[in-house]
Short mmCIF file of C-alpha atoms in Angstrom, two decimals:
data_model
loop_
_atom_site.label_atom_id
_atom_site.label_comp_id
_atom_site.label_asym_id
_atom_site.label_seq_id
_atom_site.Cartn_x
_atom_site.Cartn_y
_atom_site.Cartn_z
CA UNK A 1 93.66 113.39 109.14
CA UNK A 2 96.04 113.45 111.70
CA UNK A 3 98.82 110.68 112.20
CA UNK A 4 99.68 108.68 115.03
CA UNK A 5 103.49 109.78 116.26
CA UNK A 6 105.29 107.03 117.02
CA UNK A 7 107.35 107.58 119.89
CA UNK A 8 110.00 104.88 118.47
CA UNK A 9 111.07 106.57 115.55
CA UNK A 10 111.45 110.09 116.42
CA UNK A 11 114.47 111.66 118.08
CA UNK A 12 114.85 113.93 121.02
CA UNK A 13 113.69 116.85 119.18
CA UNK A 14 110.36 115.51 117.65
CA UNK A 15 109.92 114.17 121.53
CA UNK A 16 109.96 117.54 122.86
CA UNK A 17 107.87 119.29 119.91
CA UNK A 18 104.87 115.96 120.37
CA UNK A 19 104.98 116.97 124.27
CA UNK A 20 104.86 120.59 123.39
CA UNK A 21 101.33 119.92 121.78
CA UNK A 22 101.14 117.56 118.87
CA UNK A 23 99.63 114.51 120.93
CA UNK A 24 95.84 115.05 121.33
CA UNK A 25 95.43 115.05 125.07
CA UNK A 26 97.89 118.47 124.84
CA UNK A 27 95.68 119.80 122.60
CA UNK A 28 92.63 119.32 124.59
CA UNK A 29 94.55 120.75 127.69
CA UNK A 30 95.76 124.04 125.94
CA UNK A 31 92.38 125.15 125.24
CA UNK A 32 90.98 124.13 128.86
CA UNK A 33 88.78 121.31 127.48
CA UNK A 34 87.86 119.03 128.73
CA UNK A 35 88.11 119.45 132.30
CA UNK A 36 85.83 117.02 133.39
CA UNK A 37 83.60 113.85 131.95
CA UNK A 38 82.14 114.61 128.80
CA UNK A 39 78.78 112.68 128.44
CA UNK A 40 78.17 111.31 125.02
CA UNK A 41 73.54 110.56 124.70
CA UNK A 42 73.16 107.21 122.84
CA UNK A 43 69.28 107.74 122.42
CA UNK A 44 68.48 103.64 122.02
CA UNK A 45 68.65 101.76 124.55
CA UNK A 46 71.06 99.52 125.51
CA UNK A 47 72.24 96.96 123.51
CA UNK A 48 71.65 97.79 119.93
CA UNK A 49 74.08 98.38 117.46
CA UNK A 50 74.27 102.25 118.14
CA UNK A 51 75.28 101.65 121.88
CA UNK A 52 77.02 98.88 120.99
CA UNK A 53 79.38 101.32 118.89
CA UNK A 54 78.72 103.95 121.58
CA UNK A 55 80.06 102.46 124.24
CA UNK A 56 83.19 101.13 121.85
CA UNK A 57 83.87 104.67 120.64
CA UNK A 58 83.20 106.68 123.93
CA UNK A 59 86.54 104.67 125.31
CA UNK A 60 88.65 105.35 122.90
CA UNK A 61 87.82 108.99 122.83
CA UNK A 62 88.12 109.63 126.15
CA UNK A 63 91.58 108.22 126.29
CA UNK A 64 92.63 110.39 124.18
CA UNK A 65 91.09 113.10 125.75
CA UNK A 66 92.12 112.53 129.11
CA UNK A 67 88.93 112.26 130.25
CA UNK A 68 85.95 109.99 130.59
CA UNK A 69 83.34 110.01 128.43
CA UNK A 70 80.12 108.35 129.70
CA UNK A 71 77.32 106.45 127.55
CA UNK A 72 74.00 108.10 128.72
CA UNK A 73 71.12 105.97 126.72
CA UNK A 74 68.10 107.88 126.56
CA UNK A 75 65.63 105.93 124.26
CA UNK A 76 61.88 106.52 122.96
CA UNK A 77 60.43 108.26 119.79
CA UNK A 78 63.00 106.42 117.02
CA UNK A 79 65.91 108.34 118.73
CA UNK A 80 64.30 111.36 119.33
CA UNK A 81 63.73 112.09 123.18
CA UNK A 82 67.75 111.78 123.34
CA UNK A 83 68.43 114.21 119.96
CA UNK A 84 66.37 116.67 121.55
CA UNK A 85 68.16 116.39 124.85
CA UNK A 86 70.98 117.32 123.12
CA UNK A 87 69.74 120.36 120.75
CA UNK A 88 68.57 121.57 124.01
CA UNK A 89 71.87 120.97 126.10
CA UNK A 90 74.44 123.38 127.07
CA UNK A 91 76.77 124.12 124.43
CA UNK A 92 79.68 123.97 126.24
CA UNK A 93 81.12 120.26 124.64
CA UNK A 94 80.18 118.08 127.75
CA UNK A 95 77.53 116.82 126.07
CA UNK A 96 77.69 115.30 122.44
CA UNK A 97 75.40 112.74 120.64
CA UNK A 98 76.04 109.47 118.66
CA UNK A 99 73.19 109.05 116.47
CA UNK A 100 72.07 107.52 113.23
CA UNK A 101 71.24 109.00 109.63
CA UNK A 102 68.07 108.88 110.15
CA UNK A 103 68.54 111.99 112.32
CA UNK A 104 68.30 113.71 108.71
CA UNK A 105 64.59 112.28 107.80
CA UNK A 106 62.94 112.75 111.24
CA UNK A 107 60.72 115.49 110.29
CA UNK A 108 59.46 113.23 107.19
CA UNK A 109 58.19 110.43 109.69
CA UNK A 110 57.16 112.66 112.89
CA UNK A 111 54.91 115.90 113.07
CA UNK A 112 57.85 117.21 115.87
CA UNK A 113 60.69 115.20 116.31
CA UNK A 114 62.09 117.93 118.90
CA UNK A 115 65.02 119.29 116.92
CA UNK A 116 66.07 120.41 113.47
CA UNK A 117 69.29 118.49 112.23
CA UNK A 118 70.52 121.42 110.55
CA UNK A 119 70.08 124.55 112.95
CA UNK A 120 70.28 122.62 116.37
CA UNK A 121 73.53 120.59 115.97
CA UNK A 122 77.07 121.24 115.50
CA UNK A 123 78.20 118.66 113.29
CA UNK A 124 81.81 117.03 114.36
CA UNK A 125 82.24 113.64 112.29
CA UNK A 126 80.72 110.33 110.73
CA UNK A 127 82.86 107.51 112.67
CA UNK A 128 81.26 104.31 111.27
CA UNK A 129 78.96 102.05 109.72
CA UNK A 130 76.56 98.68 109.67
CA UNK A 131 76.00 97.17 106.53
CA UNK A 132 72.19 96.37 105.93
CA UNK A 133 72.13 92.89 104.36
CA UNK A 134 68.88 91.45 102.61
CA UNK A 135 68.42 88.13 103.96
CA UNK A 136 65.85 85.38 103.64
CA UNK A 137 64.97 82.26 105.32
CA UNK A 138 65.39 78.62 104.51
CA UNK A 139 62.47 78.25 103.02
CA UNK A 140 62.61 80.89 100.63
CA UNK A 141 63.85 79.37 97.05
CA UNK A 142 66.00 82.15 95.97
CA UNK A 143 69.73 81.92 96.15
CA UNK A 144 70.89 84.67 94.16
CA UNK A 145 69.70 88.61 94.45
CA UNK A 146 68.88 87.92 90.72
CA UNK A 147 66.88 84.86 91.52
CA UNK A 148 65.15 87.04 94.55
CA UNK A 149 64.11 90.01 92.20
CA UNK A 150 62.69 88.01 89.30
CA UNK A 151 60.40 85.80 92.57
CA UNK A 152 59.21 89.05 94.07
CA UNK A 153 58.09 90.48 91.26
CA UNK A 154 56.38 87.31 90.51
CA UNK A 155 54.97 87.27 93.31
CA UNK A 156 53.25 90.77 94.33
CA UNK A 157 51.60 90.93 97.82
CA UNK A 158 53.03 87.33 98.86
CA UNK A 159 56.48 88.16 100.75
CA UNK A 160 56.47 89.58 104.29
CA UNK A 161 59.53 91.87 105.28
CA UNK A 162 60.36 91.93 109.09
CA UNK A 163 61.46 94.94 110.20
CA UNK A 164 62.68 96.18 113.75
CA UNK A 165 59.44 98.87 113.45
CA UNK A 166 58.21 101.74 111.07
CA UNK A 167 60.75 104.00 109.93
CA UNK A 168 63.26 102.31 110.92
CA UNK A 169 66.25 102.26 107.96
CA UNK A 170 65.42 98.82 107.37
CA UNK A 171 61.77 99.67 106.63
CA UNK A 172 63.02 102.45 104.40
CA UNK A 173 65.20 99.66 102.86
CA UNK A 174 62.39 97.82 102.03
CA UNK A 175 60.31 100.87 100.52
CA UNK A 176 63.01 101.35 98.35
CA UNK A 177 62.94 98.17 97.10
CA UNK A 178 60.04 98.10 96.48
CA UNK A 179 59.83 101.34 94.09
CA UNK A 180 63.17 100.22 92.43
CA UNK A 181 62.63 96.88 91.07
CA UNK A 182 58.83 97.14 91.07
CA UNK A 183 58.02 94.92 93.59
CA UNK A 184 55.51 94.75 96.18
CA UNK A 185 56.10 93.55 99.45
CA UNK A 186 54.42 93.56 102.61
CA UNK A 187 55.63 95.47 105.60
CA UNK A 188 55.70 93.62 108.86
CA UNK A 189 57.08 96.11 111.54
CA UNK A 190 57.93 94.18 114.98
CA UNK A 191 58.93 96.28 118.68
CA UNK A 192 62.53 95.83 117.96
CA UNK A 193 65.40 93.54 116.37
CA UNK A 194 64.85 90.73 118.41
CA UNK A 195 61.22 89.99 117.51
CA UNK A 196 61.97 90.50 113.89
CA UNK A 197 64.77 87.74 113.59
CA UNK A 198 62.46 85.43 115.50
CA UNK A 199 59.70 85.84 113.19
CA UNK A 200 62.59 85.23 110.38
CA UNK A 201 63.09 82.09 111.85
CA UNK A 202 59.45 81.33 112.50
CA UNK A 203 58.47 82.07 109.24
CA UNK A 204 55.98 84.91 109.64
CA UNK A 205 58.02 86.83 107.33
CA UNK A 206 60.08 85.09 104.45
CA UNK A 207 62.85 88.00 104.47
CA UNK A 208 64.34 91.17 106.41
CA UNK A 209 66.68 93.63 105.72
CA UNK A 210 68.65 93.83 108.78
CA UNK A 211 71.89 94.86 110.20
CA UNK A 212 74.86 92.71 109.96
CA UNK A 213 75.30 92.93 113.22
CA UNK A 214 71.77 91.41 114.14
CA UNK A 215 72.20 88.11 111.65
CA UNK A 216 76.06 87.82 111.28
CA UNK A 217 75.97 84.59 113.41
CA UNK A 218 72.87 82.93 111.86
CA UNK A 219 74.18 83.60 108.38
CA UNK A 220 77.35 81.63 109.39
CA UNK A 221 75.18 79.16 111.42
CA UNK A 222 73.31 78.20 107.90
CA UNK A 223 70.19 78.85 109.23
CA UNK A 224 69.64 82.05 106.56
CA UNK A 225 70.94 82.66 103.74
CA UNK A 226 72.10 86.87 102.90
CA UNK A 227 71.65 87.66 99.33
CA UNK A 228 73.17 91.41 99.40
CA UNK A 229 73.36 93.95 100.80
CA UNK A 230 71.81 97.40 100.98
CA UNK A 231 74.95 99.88 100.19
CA UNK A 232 76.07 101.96 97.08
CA UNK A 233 78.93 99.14 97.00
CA UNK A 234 79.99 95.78 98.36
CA UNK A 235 80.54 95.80 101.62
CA UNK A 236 84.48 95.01 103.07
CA UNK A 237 83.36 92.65 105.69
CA UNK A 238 81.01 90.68 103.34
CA UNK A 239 83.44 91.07 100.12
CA UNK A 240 81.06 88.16 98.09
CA UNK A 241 77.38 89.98 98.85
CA UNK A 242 76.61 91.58 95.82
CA UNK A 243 75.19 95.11 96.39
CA UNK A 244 71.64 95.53 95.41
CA UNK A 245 72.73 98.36 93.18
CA UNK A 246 74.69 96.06 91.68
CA UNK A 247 71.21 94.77 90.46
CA UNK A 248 69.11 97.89 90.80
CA UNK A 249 71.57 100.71 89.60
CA UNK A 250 71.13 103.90 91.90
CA UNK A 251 69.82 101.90 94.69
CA UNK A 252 71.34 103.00 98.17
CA UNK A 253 70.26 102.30 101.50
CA UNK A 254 72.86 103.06 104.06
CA UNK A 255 73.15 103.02 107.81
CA UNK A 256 75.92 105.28 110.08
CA UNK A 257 76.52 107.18 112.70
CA UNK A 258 77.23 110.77 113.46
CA UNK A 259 78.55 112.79 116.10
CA UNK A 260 76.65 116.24 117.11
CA UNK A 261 77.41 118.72 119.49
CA UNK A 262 74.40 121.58 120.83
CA UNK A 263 74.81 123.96 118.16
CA UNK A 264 76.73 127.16 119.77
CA UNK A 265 79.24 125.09 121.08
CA UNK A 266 82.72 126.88 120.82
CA UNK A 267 84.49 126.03 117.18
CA UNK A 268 87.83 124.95 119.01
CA UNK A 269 85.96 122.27 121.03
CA UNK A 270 84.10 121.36 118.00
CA UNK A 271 87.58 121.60 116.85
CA UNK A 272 89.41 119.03 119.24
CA UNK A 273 86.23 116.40 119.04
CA UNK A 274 86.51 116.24 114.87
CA UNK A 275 90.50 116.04 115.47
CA UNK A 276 90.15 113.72 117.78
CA UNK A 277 87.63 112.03 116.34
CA UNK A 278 90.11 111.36 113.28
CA UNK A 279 92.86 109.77 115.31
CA UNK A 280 90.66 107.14 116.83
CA UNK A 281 89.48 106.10 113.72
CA UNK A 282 92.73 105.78 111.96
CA UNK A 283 93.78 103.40 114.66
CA UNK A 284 94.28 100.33 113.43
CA UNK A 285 93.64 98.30 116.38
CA UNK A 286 90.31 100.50 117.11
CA UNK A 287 89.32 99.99 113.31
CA UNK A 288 89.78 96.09 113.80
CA UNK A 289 88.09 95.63 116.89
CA UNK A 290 84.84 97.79 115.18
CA UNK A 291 84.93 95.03 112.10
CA UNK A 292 84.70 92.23 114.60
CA UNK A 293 81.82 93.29 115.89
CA UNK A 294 80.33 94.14 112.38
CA UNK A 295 80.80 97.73 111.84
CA UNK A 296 83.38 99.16 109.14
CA UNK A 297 85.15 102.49 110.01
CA UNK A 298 84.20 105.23 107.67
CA UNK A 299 85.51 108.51 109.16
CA UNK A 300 83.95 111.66 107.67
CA UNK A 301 84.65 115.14 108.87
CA UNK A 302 82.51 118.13 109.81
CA UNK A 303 81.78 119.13 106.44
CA UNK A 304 81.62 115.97 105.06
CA UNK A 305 78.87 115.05 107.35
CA UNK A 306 76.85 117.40 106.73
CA UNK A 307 76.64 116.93 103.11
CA UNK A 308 76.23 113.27 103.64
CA UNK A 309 73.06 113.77 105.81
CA UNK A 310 71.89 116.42 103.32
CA UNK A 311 71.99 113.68 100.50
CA UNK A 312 70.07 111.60 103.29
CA UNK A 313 67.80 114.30 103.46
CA UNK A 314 67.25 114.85 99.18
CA UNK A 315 67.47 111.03 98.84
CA UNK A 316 64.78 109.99 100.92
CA UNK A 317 62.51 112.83 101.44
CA UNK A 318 60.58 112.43 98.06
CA UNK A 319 60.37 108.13 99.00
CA UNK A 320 58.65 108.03 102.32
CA UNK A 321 55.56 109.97 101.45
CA UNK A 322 55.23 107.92 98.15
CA UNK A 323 55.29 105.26 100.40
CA UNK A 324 53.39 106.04 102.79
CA UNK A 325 55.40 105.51 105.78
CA UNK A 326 55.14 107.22 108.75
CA UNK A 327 56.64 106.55 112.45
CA UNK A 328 53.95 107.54 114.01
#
């Protein structure tokens, strides 16, 4: 990972040797790259937590880039009509895609998502992620994730799950659940986020795992309680939420977010993004201003990204037809 130069602290020489091409924005001009806007697909609409984080990142990379890179949302098909824009692009780095994980289980839940994560991208980093947090409502007795396990399993066929729709990482959450402790809970898939907190609220369902960034403020507001969350490992923004694992050893149900390139494109502009990529994650302002709006940086490079969606791949391949879940 590449370090920020601080221009305070290093003498003539290191001045002329940064301006000679250590600072990213040389970099990107040496090779001819970019030129012009780069246009980064967000395929949800707007106003989720992937363009939320879109829209975030895509400034900070085109600073340093020199260049602006503008949010494109093209939504439908559980964030496949923009993927496939994207496979089918031209690979010539002016077009590049901030996705999900979920890219890596696409063909499990659709008969032709459009693309193939592995032969139609060009894999350039993992820049962040949301916790997914099990909460419940008020009227739910449980306090604990202890207390909540023992109740479910007490109770099989009696608790509704709200999800924001089917085959969504919060329904695969739930699945999970579901084959891990033993329980049996029953699916309630809504037409987005929205819907699903209000039913929350409104009691239709008794519980949801959701993102963090969805039920941060009602969690604080006392009007639902969170009783873990959904990750390998507690979670640095909610330090005190146990992690179901912590309960359910092996459990993992993760969300983040990629970036892709058309396969083809050239290696050094694959290059320059990952590099790139790096410094605006290891800026500390940047990485404070994605925890405040409930994301946690977790910067992965190209080969580190494509192992982690190949464990997405191995992990929940085998679950979702035992489940039964399809997004279709």
């Amino acid at each position: 990972m590449r370090k920020t130069i601080n221009s305070g602290m290093i003498g003539r020489r290191g001045a002329v040797i940064a301006a000679a091409g250590l600072f990213l924005p040389a970099i990107a001009r040496a090779n001819e790259w970019p030129t012009r806007p780069v246009r980064m697909v967000v395929p949800f609409p707007p106003g989720g937590g992937t363009d939320n984080l879109g829209r975030m990142f895509a400034q900070a990379l085109g600073e340093r880039l020199g260049q602006t890179v503008i949010v494109e949302n093209r939504g439908g098909a559980g964030g496949n009509i923009g993927s496939a824009a994207v496979a089918a692009a031209t690979p010539d780095g002016y077009t590049i895609l901030l996705n999900g994980n979920g890219m890596s289980i696409s063909k499990h839940l659709f008969k032709n998502p459009g693309y193939d994560w592995k032969q139609d991208f060009s894999w350039i980093a993992r820049t962040a992620s949301t916790p997914i947090l099990l909460v419940v409502n008020d009227k739910m007795p449980t306090r604990s994730l202890q207390e909540f396990v023992a109740y479910a399993r007490a109770n099989p066929g009696k608790l509704n799950h709200g999800t924001a729709g089917a085959g969504t990482p919060f329904h695969l959450a739930g699945a999970l659940f579901d084959e891990m402790a033993g329980t049996r809970m029953i699916h309630v898939p809504y037409r987005g986020t929205g819907p699903s907190v209000a039913g929350l609220l409104g009691d239709e369902v008794q519980l949801m795992f959701a993102s963090s960034t969805a039920v941060d403020g009602l969690i604080r507001d006392g009007r639902i309680r969170v009783l873990a969350n959904t990750a390998g490992k507690r979670s640095p923004g909610w330090p005190d939420v146990p992690s179901i694992a912590e309960a359910l050893p092996g459990y993992a149900a993760e969300l983040w977010y990629p970036l892709a390139a058309p396969a083809r494109t050239p290696a050094h502009i694959v290059a320059i993004l990952e590099r790139t990529t790096a410094a605006v994650m290891s800026d500390k302002t940047f990485a404070a201003a994605l925890v405040a709006r409930g994301f946690e940086p977790e910067y992965l490079d190209s080969k580190g990204v494509v192992q982690a969606l190949d464990a997405e791949e191995k992990r929940w391949g085998p679950v979702i037809p035992r489940a039964g879940i399809t997004a279709e």
